[in-house]
């Protein structure tokens, strides 16, 4: 039964359930948030962006446009390292923009990478950031450079439409063709879904690419209407047995079902999402619930579309902290949600087909697929492609891209796969990797470091409470000797760090999660499994670095002596540490 509603015996049970759904819808729209008004009054996401761009007094956009620029694939940010200094000088914040590309499934050509390299150098900080959603983003772009940046990307056949905002975001898919002979067929769904769920407004093309303006804002968008979704929406496609995309962490997950060497359809999972708010017990991380199976492309695409319409119609539009699909699902109840979906798609979901995830890793080094193409997965710490004293990674990738003999595939663990390399080209690519000492450095990198990811956090993220990508490498350097002390250096322990509780680096689905609470302090979570099918649990609160290292030393010591054969750290922590500490 739905919470807060009573059943009765005097009416049709289905009619009762429909009345309950109606009540949920009314509650969700009872007091619309300010962002909802901005969206509906935006004339198809145009707002006053043109006026904001012409305003040379400030590097920011108008207040209402803060929400709208997200739909165009960007966030307004400022350099928080300089806030205090600039405030003392009575200067405005140093505003800039982060622009994120829409790259379904994380696949780029060599030419597109070359373009991104030069665009980053011309308009941004120069660093190319690979995100946990298999795309790239650039930081530090000034307002007057947004338009030329997007126009240069357009020349490379790349855009940032719907990469942010209350719409379907970049669709992720298991990235390595080595995973399955059917990888190409499955991967194609990422692009199909992305195109199907794009907003219909031409605002992006008018504002940034100088397309002729429409006099009457008459675009008809049956999916998003004029209100779009209550909150962002994420879709992931997984190919068992490797859950490298953390498919259950998405609002909507598609788990490929392969039988007799053929793709027969997908298991549908709904309600995943990891963002929370410190001190707000109404918010929580959640893994998606697998509710059924769809056979073939037509049924699968229809189910995907209608899951979004349910979220559009019943999602919470008054409190954005409670607006993700996971809350809609829990408010409705899984069975009621499933029935609503079946009514909208016009057929019943089939029973869940058997599947099993056995790992959740990137396959580093050289791999050859079923078509004899080669793929080299290289480690990119926290997804930051730049040149440092240790390795000139950005220069190396440019030289490789200029050969024109590779594609670039981004992983959900922020790494890059040099992909689809023919036998005849493998040696030339390997020679470049050796020239920049990348193969040697990858081989020398610890398993703990290779399995760690982080969010951007400071200095640009306005939500960050603590460091993440700038601090995690140093913390790992101090954790590595502890692992070595207990002969655990080769253990593939999965750890993740975020500068706040919003979960961008999926810390709640890690064996070890570091979640920022304040400057230099983190909640320590343990107990997630290695396959991405179990969330972790908060173990200790607000630890500084010494507290983290001391606690990890104690945990690794217990793990070394108390684990059973082949038991992972997350499973051990759940079985021994968390059970006994409750």
Coordinates of N, CA and C in Angstrom, one line a residue, residues 52-283:
X52 N 21.8 38.4 -21.2 CA 22.9 38.1 -20.2 C 24.2 38.1 -20.9
X53 N 24.3 37.6 -22.1 CA 25.5 37.5 -22.9 C 26.0 38.9 -23.3
X54 N 25.1 39.8 -23.5 CA 25.5 41.1 -23.9 C 25.9 42.0 -22.8
X55 N 25.6 41.6 -21.5 CA 25.9 42.4 -20.3 C 27.4 42.3 -20.0
X56 N 28.1 43.3 -20.3 CA 29.6 43.3 -20.1 C 30.0 43.7 -18.7
X57 N 29.1 44.1 -17.9 CA 29.4 44.6 -16.5 C 29.8 43.5 -15.6
X58 N 29.3 42.3 -15.8 CA 29.6 41.1 -15.0 C 29.9 39.9 -15.8
X59 N 30.7 39.0 -15.2 CA 31.0 37.8 -15.9 C 30.0 36.7 -15.7
X60 N 28.9 37.0 -15.0 CA 27.8 36.1 -14.7 C 26.7 36.3 -15.6
X61 N 25.7 35.4 -15.5 CA 24.4 35.6 -16.3 C 23.4 36.0 -15.3
X62 N 22.2 36.4 -15.7 CA 21.2 36.9 -14.9 C 20.7 35.7 -14.0
X63 N 20.1 36.1 -12.8 CA 19.8 35.0 -11.8 C 18.9 33.9 -12.4
X64 N 17.8 34.3 -13.1 CA 16.9 33.3 -13.7 C 17.6 32.4 -14.7
X65 N 18.7 33.0 -15.4 CA 19.4 32.2 -16.4 C 20.3 31.2 -15.8
X66 N 20.6 31.3 -14.5 CA 21.5 30.3 -13.9 C 20.9 28.9 -14.1
X67 N 19.6 28.7 -14.0 CA 19.0 27.4 -14.2 C 18.9 27.1 -15.6
X68 N 18.8 28.0 -16.5 CA 18.6 27.7 -17.9 C 19.9 27.3 -18.6
X69 N 21.0 27.9 -18.2 CA 22.2 27.6 -18.9 C 22.6 26.1 -18.8
X70 N 22.1 25.5 -17.7 CA 22.3 24.1 -17.5 C 21.8 23.2 -18.6
X71 N 20.6 23.6 -19.1 CA 20.0 22.9 -20.2 C 20.8 22.9 -21.5
X72 N 21.6 23.9 -21.5 CA 22.5 24.1 -22.7 C 23.9 23.5 -22.5
X73 N 24.0 22.7 -21.3 CA 25.2 22.0 -21.1 C 26.3 22.7 -20.3
X74 N 25.9 23.6 -19.5 CA 27.0 24.4 -18.8 C 26.5 24.8 -17.4
X75 N 27.5 25.0 -16.5 CA 27.2 25.6 -15.2 C 28.0 26.9 -15.0
X76 N 27.4 27.8 -14.4 CA 28.1 29.0 -14.0 C 28.9 28.7 -12.7
X77 N 30.1 29.0 -12.6 CA 31.0 28.7 -11.5 C 31.8 30.0 -11.2
X78 N 32.6 29.9 -10.1 CA 33.6 30.9 -9.8 C 34.8 30.2 -9.1
X79 N 35.9 30.8 -9.1 CA 37.1 30.3 -8.5 C 37.1 30.5 -7.0
X80 N 36.7 29.5 -6.2 CA 36.5 29.7 -4.8 C 37.9 29.9 -4.1
X81 N 39.0 29.5 -4.7 CA 40.3 29.8 -4.1 C 40.5 31.3 -4.0
X82 N 39.9 32.1 -4.9 CA 40.1 33.5 -5.0 C 39.0 34.4 -4.4
X83 N 38.0 33.7 -3.9 CA 36.8 34.5 -3.4 C 37.2 35.5 -2.3
X84 N 37.9 35.0 -1.3 CA 38.3 35.9 -0.2 C 39.2 37.1 -0.6
X85 N 40.2 36.8 -1.4 CA 41.1 37.8 -1.9 C 40.3 38.8 -2.7
X86 N 39.4 38.4 -3.6 CA 38.7 39.3 -4.4 C 37.7 40.1 -3.6
X87 N 37.1 39.5 -2.6 CA 36.2 40.2 -1.7 C 36.9 41.3 -0.9
X88 N 38.1 41.1 -0.5 CA 38.9 42.1 0.2 C 39.2 43.3 -0.7
X89 N 39.3 43.0 -2.0 CA 39.6 44.1 -2.9 C 38.3 44.7 -3.5
X90 N 37.2 44.2 -2.9 CA 35.9 44.6 -3.4 C 35.6 44.4 -4.9
X91 N 36.1 43.2 -5.3 CA 35.9 42.8 -6.6 C 34.8 41.7 -6.7
X92 N 34.1 41.7 -7.8 CA 33.2 40.6 -8.0 C 33.9 39.2 -8.0
X93 N 33.1 38.2 -7.8 CA 33.7 36.8 -8.0 C 34.3 36.7 -9.4
X94 N 35.3 35.8 -9.5 CA 35.8 35.5 -10.8 C 35.0 34.4 -11.5
X95 N 33.9 34.9 -12.1 CA 33.0 34.0 -12.7 C 33.5 33.3 -14.0
X96 N 33.2 32.1 -14.2 CA 33.5 31.4 -15.5 C 32.5 30.3 -15.6
X97 N 32.6 29.5 -16.7 CA 31.6 28.5 -17.0 C 32.3 27.1 -17.2
X98 N 31.7 26.1 -16.8 CA 32.0 24.7 -17.2 C 31.1 24.3 -18.3
X99 N 31.7 23.8 -19.4 CA 30.9 23.3 -20.5 C 31.1 21.8 -20.6
X100 N 30.0 21.0 -20.7 CA 30.1 19.6 -20.8 C 29.5 19.1 -22.1
X101 N 30.1 18.2 -22.8 CA 29.7 17.7 -24.0 C 28.6 16.6 -23.9
X102 N 27.8 16.4 -24.9 CA 26.9 15.3 -24.9 C 27.5 14.3 -25.9
X103 N 28.0 13.2 -25.3 CA 28.7 12.1 -26.1 C 28.2 10.8 -25.7
X104 N 27.0 10.4 -26.3 CA 26.4 9.1 -25.9 C 27.3 7.9 -25.9
X105 N 27.4 7.2 -24.8 CA 28.3 6.0 -24.8 C 29.8 6.4 -24.8
X106 N 30.1 7.7 -24.7 CA 31.5 8.1 -24.6 C 32.4 7.8 -25.7
X107 N 31.9 7.9 -27.0 CA 32.7 7.6 -28.2 C 33.0 8.8 -29.0
X108 N 34.3 9.1 -29.2 CA 34.7 10.2 -30.0 C 35.7 9.7 -31.1
X109 N 35.8 10.4 -32.2 CA 36.8 10.1 -33.2 C 38.1 10.8 -32.9
X110 N 39.1 10.4 -33.6 CA 40.4 11.1 -33.5 C 40.3 12.6 -33.8
X111 N 39.6 12.9 -34.9 CA 39.4 14.3 -35.3 C 38.7 15.1 -34.2
X112 N 37.7 14.5 -33.5 CA 37.0 15.2 -32.5 C 37.9 15.4 -31.3
X113 N 38.8 14.5 -31.0 CA 39.7 14.7 -29.8 C 40.7 15.8 -30.2
X114 N 41.2 15.8 -31.4 CA 42.1 16.9 -31.8 C 41.4 18.3 -31.6
X115 N 40.2 18.3 -32.0 CA 39.4 19.6 -31.9 C 39.3 19.9 -30.4
X116 N 38.9 19.0 -29.6 CA 38.7 19.2 -28.1 C 40.0 19.7 -27.5
X117 N 41.1 19.1 -27.9 CA 42.4 19.5 -27.4 C 42.7 21.0 -27.7
X118 N 42.5 21.4 -28.9 CA 42.7 22.8 -29.2 C 41.7 23.8 -28.6
X119 N 40.5 23.4 -28.6 CA 39.4 24.2 -28.0 C 39.7 24.4 -26.5
X120 N 40.2 23.4 -25.8 CA 40.5 23.5 -24.4 C 41.7 24.5 -24.2
X121 N 42.7 24.4 -25.1 CA 43.8 25.3 -24.9 C 43.5 26.7 -25.2
X122 N 42.5 26.9 -26.1 CA 42.2 28.3 -26.6 C 41.2 29.0 -25.6
X123 N 40.3 28.3 -25.0 CA 39.2 29.0 -24.2 C 39.2 28.6 -22.8
X124 N 39.7 27.5 -22.3 CA 39.5 27.0 -21.0 C 40.8 27.0 -20.2
X125 N 40.8 26.3 -19.1 CA 42.1 26.2 -18.3 C 43.1 25.3 -19.0
X126 N 42.7 24.6 -20.0 CA 43.6 23.7 -20.8 C 43.4 22.3 -20.4
X127 N 42.9 22.0 -19.3 CA 42.7 20.6 -18.8 C 41.4 20.1 -19.4
X128 N 41.4 18.9 -20.0 CA 40.2 18.2 -20.4 C 39.8 17.2 -19.3
X129 N 38.6 17.3 -18.8 CA 38.1 16.5 -17.7 C 37.2 15.4 -18.2
X130 N 37.6 14.1 -18.1 CA 36.8 13.0 -18.4 C 35.9 12.8 -17.2
X131 N 34.6 12.8 -17.4 CA 33.6 12.7 -16.3 C 33.2 11.2 -16.0
X132 N 32.5 11.0 -14.9 CA 32.0 9.7 -14.6 C 30.9 9.2 -15.5
X133 N 30.4 10.1 -16.4 CA 29.3 9.8 -17.3 C 29.9 9.8 -18.7
X134 N 31.1 9.4 -18.9 CA 31.7 9.1 -20.2 C 31.7 10.3 -21.2
X135 N 31.8 11.4 -20.6 CA 31.9 12.6 -21.5 C 33.1 13.4 -21.1
X136 N 33.3 14.6 -21.7 CA 34.4 15.5 -21.3 C 33.7 16.9 -21.0
X137 N 34.4 17.6 -20.1 CA 34.0 18.9 -19.8 C 35.2 19.8 -19.6
X138 N 35.0 21.1 -20.0 CA 36.1 22.1 -19.9 C 35.7 23.1 -18.8
X139 N 36.7 23.6 -18.0 CA 36.4 24.5 -17.0 C 37.1 25.9 -17.3
X140 N 36.6 26.9 -16.6 CA 37.3 28.2 -16.7 C 37.0 29.0 -18.0
X141 N 35.9 28.7 -18.6 CA 35.5 29.5 -19.8 C 34.8 30.7 -19.5
X142 N 35.3 31.9 -19.9 CA 34.7 33.2 -19.6 C 33.4 33.3 -20.5
X143 N 32.5 34.2 -20.0 CA 31.2 34.3 -20.6 C 31.3 34.7 -22.1
X144 N 32.2 35.6 -22.4 CA 32.3 36.0 -23.8 C 32.9 35.0 -24.7
X145 N 33.5 33.9 -24.1 CA 34.0 32.8 -24.9 C 33.1 31.6 -25.0
X146 N 31.9 31.6 -24.4 CA 31.0 30.5 -24.5 C 30.6 30.2 -25.9
X147 N 30.2 31.3 -26.6 CA 29.7 31.1 -27.9 C 30.7 30.6 -28.9
X148 N 31.9 31.2 -28.9 CA 32.9 30.6 -29.9 C 33.3 29.2 -29.5
X149 N 33.3 28.9 -28.2 CA 33.6 27.5 -27.8 C 32.6 26.5 -28.3
X150 N 31.4 26.8 -28.2 CA 30.3 25.9 -28.7 C 30.3 25.9 -30.2
X151 N 30.6 27.0 -30.8 CA 30.7 27.0 -32.3 C 31.8 26.2 -32.8
X152 N 33.0 26.2 -32.1 CA 34.1 25.4 -32.5 C 33.8 23.9 -32.3
X153 N 33.1 23.6 -31.2 CA 32.7 22.2 -31.0 C 31.7 21.7 -32.1
X154 N 30.8 22.6 -32.5 CA 29.8 22.3 -33.5 C 30.5 21.9 -34.8
X155 N 31.6 22.6 -35.1 CA 32.4 22.3 -36.3 C 32.9 20.9 -36.3
X156 N 33.2 20.4 -35.0 CA 33.7 19.0 -34.9 C 32.5 18.0 -34.7
X157 N 31.3 18.5 -34.9 CA 30.1 17.7 -34.8 C 29.9 17.2 -33.3
X158 N 30.1 18.1 -32.4 CA 29.9 17.9 -31.0 C 29.0 19.0 -30.4
X159 N 28.2 18.7 -29.5 CA 27.3 19.7 -28.8 C 27.2 19.4 -27.4
X160 N 26.6 20.4 -26.7 CA 26.4 20.2 -25.2 C 24.9 20.2 -24.8
X161 N 24.1 20.0 -25.8 CA 22.6 20.0 -25.6 C 22.2 19.0 -24.5
X162 N 21.5 19.4 -23.5 CA 21.0 18.5 -22.5 C 22.1 17.8 -21.7
X163 N 23.3 18.2 -21.7 CA 24.3 17.6 -20.9 C 24.2 17.9 -19.5
X164 N 23.4 18.9 -19.1 CA 23.0 19.3 -17.8 C 21.5 19.6 -17.8
X165 N 21.0 20.0 -16.6 CA 19.6 20.4 -16.6 C 18.6 19.3 -16.2
X166 N 17.4 19.7 -16.2 CA 16.3 18.7 -15.8 C 15.8 18.0 -17.0
X167 N 16.6 17.2 -17.6 CA 16.3 16.4 -18.8 C 17.2 15.1 -18.7
X168 N 17.0 14.3 -19.6 CA 17.9 13.1 -19.7 C 19.3 13.6 -20.0
X169 N 20.3 13.1 -19.2 CA 21.7 13.5 -19.3 C 22.4 12.6 -20.3
X170 N 23.7 12.6 -20.3 CA 24.5 11.8 -21.2 C 24.2 10.3 -20.9
X171 N 23.8 9.6 -21.9 CA 23.6 8.1 -21.7 C 24.9 7.4 -21.7
X172 N 25.1 6.6 -20.7 CA 26.4 5.8 -20.6 C 26.1 4.4 -21.0
X173 N 27.2 3.7 -21.4 CA 27.1 2.3 -21.8 C 28.5 1.7 -21.6
X174 N 28.4 0.4 -21.3 CA 29.7 -0.4 -21.1 C 30.6 0.0 -22.3
X175 N 31.8 0.3 -21.9 CA 32.7 1.1 -22.9 C 33.6 0.2 -23.7
X176 N 34.0 -0.9 -23.3 CA 35.1 -1.6 -23.9 C 34.5 -2.7 -24.9
X177 N 34.8 -2.6 -26.2 CA 34.3 -3.6 -27.2 C 34.7 -5.0 -26.8
X178 N 35.7 -5.2 -26.0 CA 36.2 -6.5 -25.6 C 35.1 -7.2 -24.8
X179 N 34.2 -6.4 -24.2 CA 33.3 -7.1 -23.2 C 32.3 -8.0 -23.9
X180 N 32.0 -7.8 -25.2 CA 31.0 -8.7 -25.8 C 31.1 -8.6 -27.4
X181 N 30.9 -9.7 -28.1 CA 30.8 -9.6 -29.5 C 29.6 -8.8 -30.0
X182 N 28.7 -8.5 -29.1 CA 27.5 -7.7 -29.4 C 27.6 -6.3 -28.9
X183 N 28.8 -5.9 -28.5 CA 29.0 -4.6 -28.0 C 28.5 -3.5 -28.9
X184 N 28.9 -3.6 -30.2 CA 28.5 -2.5 -31.1 C 26.9 -2.4 -31.2
X185 N 26.2 -3.5 -31.2 CA 24.8 -3.4 -31.3 C 24.2 -2.8 -30.0
X186 N 24.7 -3.2 -28.9 CA 24.2 -2.7 -27.6 C 24.6 -1.2 -27.4
X187 N 25.8 -0.9 -27.8 CA 26.3 0.5 -27.6 C 25.5 1.4 -28.4
X188 N 25.0 1.0 -29.6 CA 24.2 1.8 -30.4 C 22.9 2.4 -29.7
X189 N 22.4 1.7 -28.7 CA 21.3 2.1 -28.0 C 21.5 3.4 -27.3
X190 N 22.8 3.7 -26.9 CA 23.1 4.9 -26.2 C 22.8 6.1 -27.0
X191 N 23.1 6.1 -28.3 CA 22.9 7.2 -29.2 C 21.4 7.2 -29.6
X192 N 20.8 6.1 -29.8 CA 19.3 6.1 -30.1 C 18.5 6.7 -29.0
X193 N 18.8 6.3 -27.8 CA 18.1 6.8 -26.6 C 18.3 8.3 -26.4
X194 N 19.6 8.7 -26.6 CA 20.0 10.1 -26.5 C 19.2 11.0 -27.5
X195 N 19.1 10.6 -28.7 CA 18.4 11.3 -29.7 C 16.9 11.4 -29.4
X196 N 16.3 10.2 -29.0 CA 14.9 10.2 -28.7 C 14.5 11.1 -27.6
X197 N 15.4 11.3 -26.6 CA 15.0 12.1 -25.4 C 15.6 13.5 -25.4
X198 N 16.1 14.0 -26.6 CA 16.5 15.4 -26.7 C 15.4 16.3 -26.6
X199 N 15.5 17.5 -25.9 CA 14.5 18.5 -26.0 C 14.3 19.0 -27.4
X200 N 13.1 19.3 -27.8 CA 12.7 19.7 -29.1 C 13.0 21.2 -29.4
X201 N 13.2 22.0 -28.4 CA 13.4 23.5 -28.6 C 14.7 23.7 -29.4
X202 N 14.6 24.8 -30.2 CA 15.8 25.2 -31.0 C 16.6 26.2 -30.3
X203 N 16.4 26.5 -29.1 CA 17.0 27.5 -28.3 C 18.6 27.5 -28.4
X204 N 19.1 26.3 -28.3 CA 20.6 26.1 -28.3 C 21.1 26.6 -29.7
X205 N 20.5 26.2 -30.7 CA 20.9 26.5 -32.1 C 20.8 28.0 -32.4
X206 N 19.8 28.6 -31.8 CA 19.6 30.1 -32.0 C 20.6 30.9 -31.2
X207 N 20.8 30.6 -30.0 CA 21.6 31.4 -29.1 C 23.1 31.2 -29.4
X208 N 23.5 30.0 -29.6 CA 24.9 29.7 -29.7 C 25.4 29.5 -31.1
X209 N 24.5 29.1 -32.0 CA 25.0 28.8 -33.4 C 24.4 29.7 -34.4
X210 N 23.7 30.8 -33.9 CA 23.1 31.8 -34.8 C 22.1 31.3 -35.8
X211 N 21.4 30.3 -35.4 CA 20.3 29.8 -36.3 C 19.2 30.9 -36.3
X212 N 18.5 31.0 -37.4 CA 17.4 32.0 -37.5 C 16.4 31.8 -36.4
X213 N 16.0 32.9 -35.8 CA 15.1 32.8 -34.6 C 13.7 32.5 -35.1
X214 N 13.0 31.7 -34.2 CA 11.6 31.5 -34.5 C 10.8 32.6 -33.9
X215 N 9.9 33.2 -34.7 CA 9.1 34.4 -34.1 C 8.2 33.9 -33.0
X216 N 7.5 32.8 -33.3 CA 6.6 32.3 -32.3 C 7.2 31.0 -31.7
X217 N 7.3 31.0 -30.4 CA 7.9 29.8 -29.8 C 6.9 28.6 -29.8
X218 N 6.9 28.0 -31.0 CA 5.8 27.0 -31.2 C 6.3 25.6 -31.2
X219 N 7.5 25.3 -30.8 CA 8.0 24.0 -30.8 C 7.1 23.1 -29.9
X220 N 6.7 22.0 -30.5 CA 5.9 21.0 -29.7 C 6.8 19.9 -29.2
X221 N 6.8 19.8 -27.8 CA 7.7 18.8 -27.2 C 6.8 17.9 -26.4
X222 N 6.3 16.8 -27.0 CA 5.4 15.9 -26.2 C 6.0 15.3 -25.0
X223 N 7.3 15.1 -25.0 CA 7.9 14.5 -23.8 C 8.1 15.5 -22.7
X224 N 8.8 16.6 -22.9 CA 9.2 17.5 -21.9 C 8.1 18.6 -21.7
X225 N 7.3 18.9 -22.7 CA 6.3 19.9 -22.6 C 7.0 21.2 -22.4
X226 N 6.4 22.1 -21.5 CA 7.1 23.4 -21.2 C 7.7 23.3 -19.8
X227 N 7.6 22.2 -19.1 CA 8.1 22.1 -17.7 C 9.3 21.2 -17.5
X228 N 9.6 20.4 -18.6 CA 10.7 19.5 -18.5 C 10.6 18.5 -17.4
X229 N 11.6 17.9 -16.9 CA 11.5 17.0 -15.8 C 11.7 17.7 -14.4
X230 N 11.2 17.1 -13.3 CA 11.4 17.7 -12.0 C 12.9 17.8 -11.6
X231 N 13.7 17.0 -12.2 CA 15.1 17.0 -11.8 C 15.9 16.2 -12.9
X232 N 17.2 16.2 -12.8 CA 18.0 15.5 -13.8 C 17.7 14.0 -13.9
X233 N 18.0 13.4 -15.0 CA 17.6 12.0 -15.2 C 18.8 11.3 -15.9
X234 N 19.2 10.2 -15.4 CA 20.4 9.5 -15.8 C 20.1 8.1 -16.3
X235 N 20.6 7.7 -17.4 CA 20.4 6.4 -18.0 C 21.7 5.7 -18.2
X236 N 21.8 4.4 -17.8 CA 23.0 3.6 -18.0 C 22.6 2.2 -18.7
X237 N 23.5 1.8 -19.5 CA 23.4 0.5 -20.2 C 24.5 -0.4 -19.8
X238 N 24.2 -1.6 -19.2 CA 25.2 -2.5 -18.7 C 25.3 -3.8 -19.5
X239 N 26.5 -4.3 -19.7 CA 26.6 -5.6 -20.3 C 27.2 -6.6 -19.4
X240 N 26.4 -7.5 -18.7 CA 27.0 -8.4 -17.8 C 28.1 -9.3 -18.5
X241 N 29.1 -9.8 -17.8 CA 29.2 -9.8 -16.3 C 30.0 -8.6 -15.8
X242 N 30.4 -7.6 -16.6 CA 31.1 -6.4 -16.1 C 30.2 -5.2 -15.9
X243 N 30.0 -4.8 -14.7 CA 29.1 -3.7 -14.4 C 30.0 -2.4 -14.3
X244 N 30.7 -2.1 -15.3 CA 31.7 -1.0 -15.3 C 31.0 0.3 -15.3
X245 N 29.7 0.4 -15.7 CA 29.0 1.7 -15.7 C 28.2 1.9 -14.4
X246 N 28.2 1.0 -13.5 CA 27.4 1.1 -12.3 C 25.9 1.3 -12.7
X247 N 25.4 0.4 -13.4 CA 24.1 0.5 -14.1 C 23.0 0.8 -13.1
X248 N 23.1 0.2 -11.9 CA 22.0 0.3 -10.9 C 22.1 1.7 -10.1
X249 N 23.1 2.5 -10.4 CA 23.2 3.8 -9.8 C 22.4 4.9 -10.6
X250 N 21.8 4.4 -11.7 CA 21.1 5.3 -12.6 C 19.6 5.4 -12.3
X251 N 19.0 6.5 -12.7 CA 17.5 6.6 -12.6 C 16.9 5.4 -13.4
X252 N 17.4 5.1 -14.6 CA 17.0 4.0 -15.4 C 18.1 3.2 -15.9
X253 N 18.1 2.0 -15.6 CA 19.2 1.1 -16.1 C 18.7 0.0 -17.1
X254 N 19.4 -0.2 -18.1 CA 19.1 -1.3 -19.1 C 20.3 -2.3 -18.9
X255 N 19.9 -3.5 -18.6 CA 20.9 -4.6 -18.5 C 20.7 -5.6 -19.6
X256 N 21.7 -5.6 -20.5 CA 21.6 -6.4 -21.7 C 21.4 -7.9 -21.4
X257 N 20.5 -8.5 -22.1 CA 20.3 -10.0 -21.9 C 20.7 -10.6 -23.3
X258 N 21.7 -11.4 -23.2 CA 22.2 -12.1 -24.4 C 22.0 -13.6 -24.2
X259 N 21.3 -14.2 -25.2 CA 21.0 -15.6 -25.2 C 21.3 -16.2 -26.5
X260 N 22.0 -17.3 -26.5 CA 22.4 -18.0 -27.7 C 23.2 -17.0 -28.6
X261 N 24.0 -16.2 -28.0 CA 24.9 -15.2 -28.7 C 24.1 -14.2 -29.5
X262 N 22.9 -13.9 -29.0 CA 22.0 -12.9 -29.6 C 21.5 -11.9 -28.5
X263 N 21.4 -10.6 -28.8 CA 20.8 -9.7 -27.9 C 19.3 -9.9 -28.0
X264 N 18.6 -10.3 -26.9 CA 17.2 -10.6 -27.0 C 16.4 -9.4 -26.4
X265 N 17.1 -8.6 -25.6 CA 16.4 -7.5 -24.9 C 17.1 -7.0 -23.7
X266 N 16.4 -6.3 -22.8 CA 17.0 -5.7 -21.7 C 16.1 -5.9 -20.4
X267 N 16.8 -6.2 -19.3 CA 16.1 -6.1 -18.0 C 16.0 -4.6 -17.7
X268 N 14.9 -4.1 -17.2 CA 14.7 -2.7 -16.9 C 14.8 -2.5 -15.4
X269 N 15.7 -1.6 -15.0 CA 15.8 -1.2 -13.6 C 15.5 0.2 -13.4
X270 N 14.8 0.6 -12.4 CA 14.4 2.0 -12.2 C 14.7 2.4 -10.7
X271 N 14.9 3.7 -10.6 CA 15.0 4.3 -9.2 C 16.3 4.3 -8.6
X272 N 17.4 4.2 -9.4 CA 18.7 4.4 -8.8 C 19.1 5.9 -8.7
X273 N 19.9 6.2 -7.8 CA 20.4 7.6 -7.6 C 21.1 7.7 -6.3
X274 N 22.2 8.5 -6.3 CA 23.1 8.4 -5.1 C 23.2 9.8 -4.3
X275 N 22.5 10.8 -4.8 CA 22.7 12.1 -4.1 C 21.9 12.1 -2.8
X276 N 22.5 12.7 -1.8 CA 21.9 12.9 -0.5 C 22.2 14.3 0.0
X277 N 21.7 14.7 1.1 CA 22.0 15.9 1.8 C 22.3 15.7 3.2
X278 N 23.5 16.2 3.7 CA 23.9 16.0 5.1 C 22.8 16.5 6.0
X279 N 22.4 15.8 7.0 CA 21.5 16.2 8.0 C 20.0 16.2 7.6
X280 N 19.7 15.7 6.4 CA 18.4 15.6 5.9 C 18.0 14.1 5.7
X281 N 17.4 13.5 6.7 CA 17.1 12.0 6.7 C 16.1 11.6 5.6
X282 N 15.4 12.6 5.0 CA 14.5 12.3 3.9 C 15.2 12.0 2.6
X283 N 16.5 12.3 2.5 CA 17.3 12.0 1.3 C 18.1 10.8 1.6

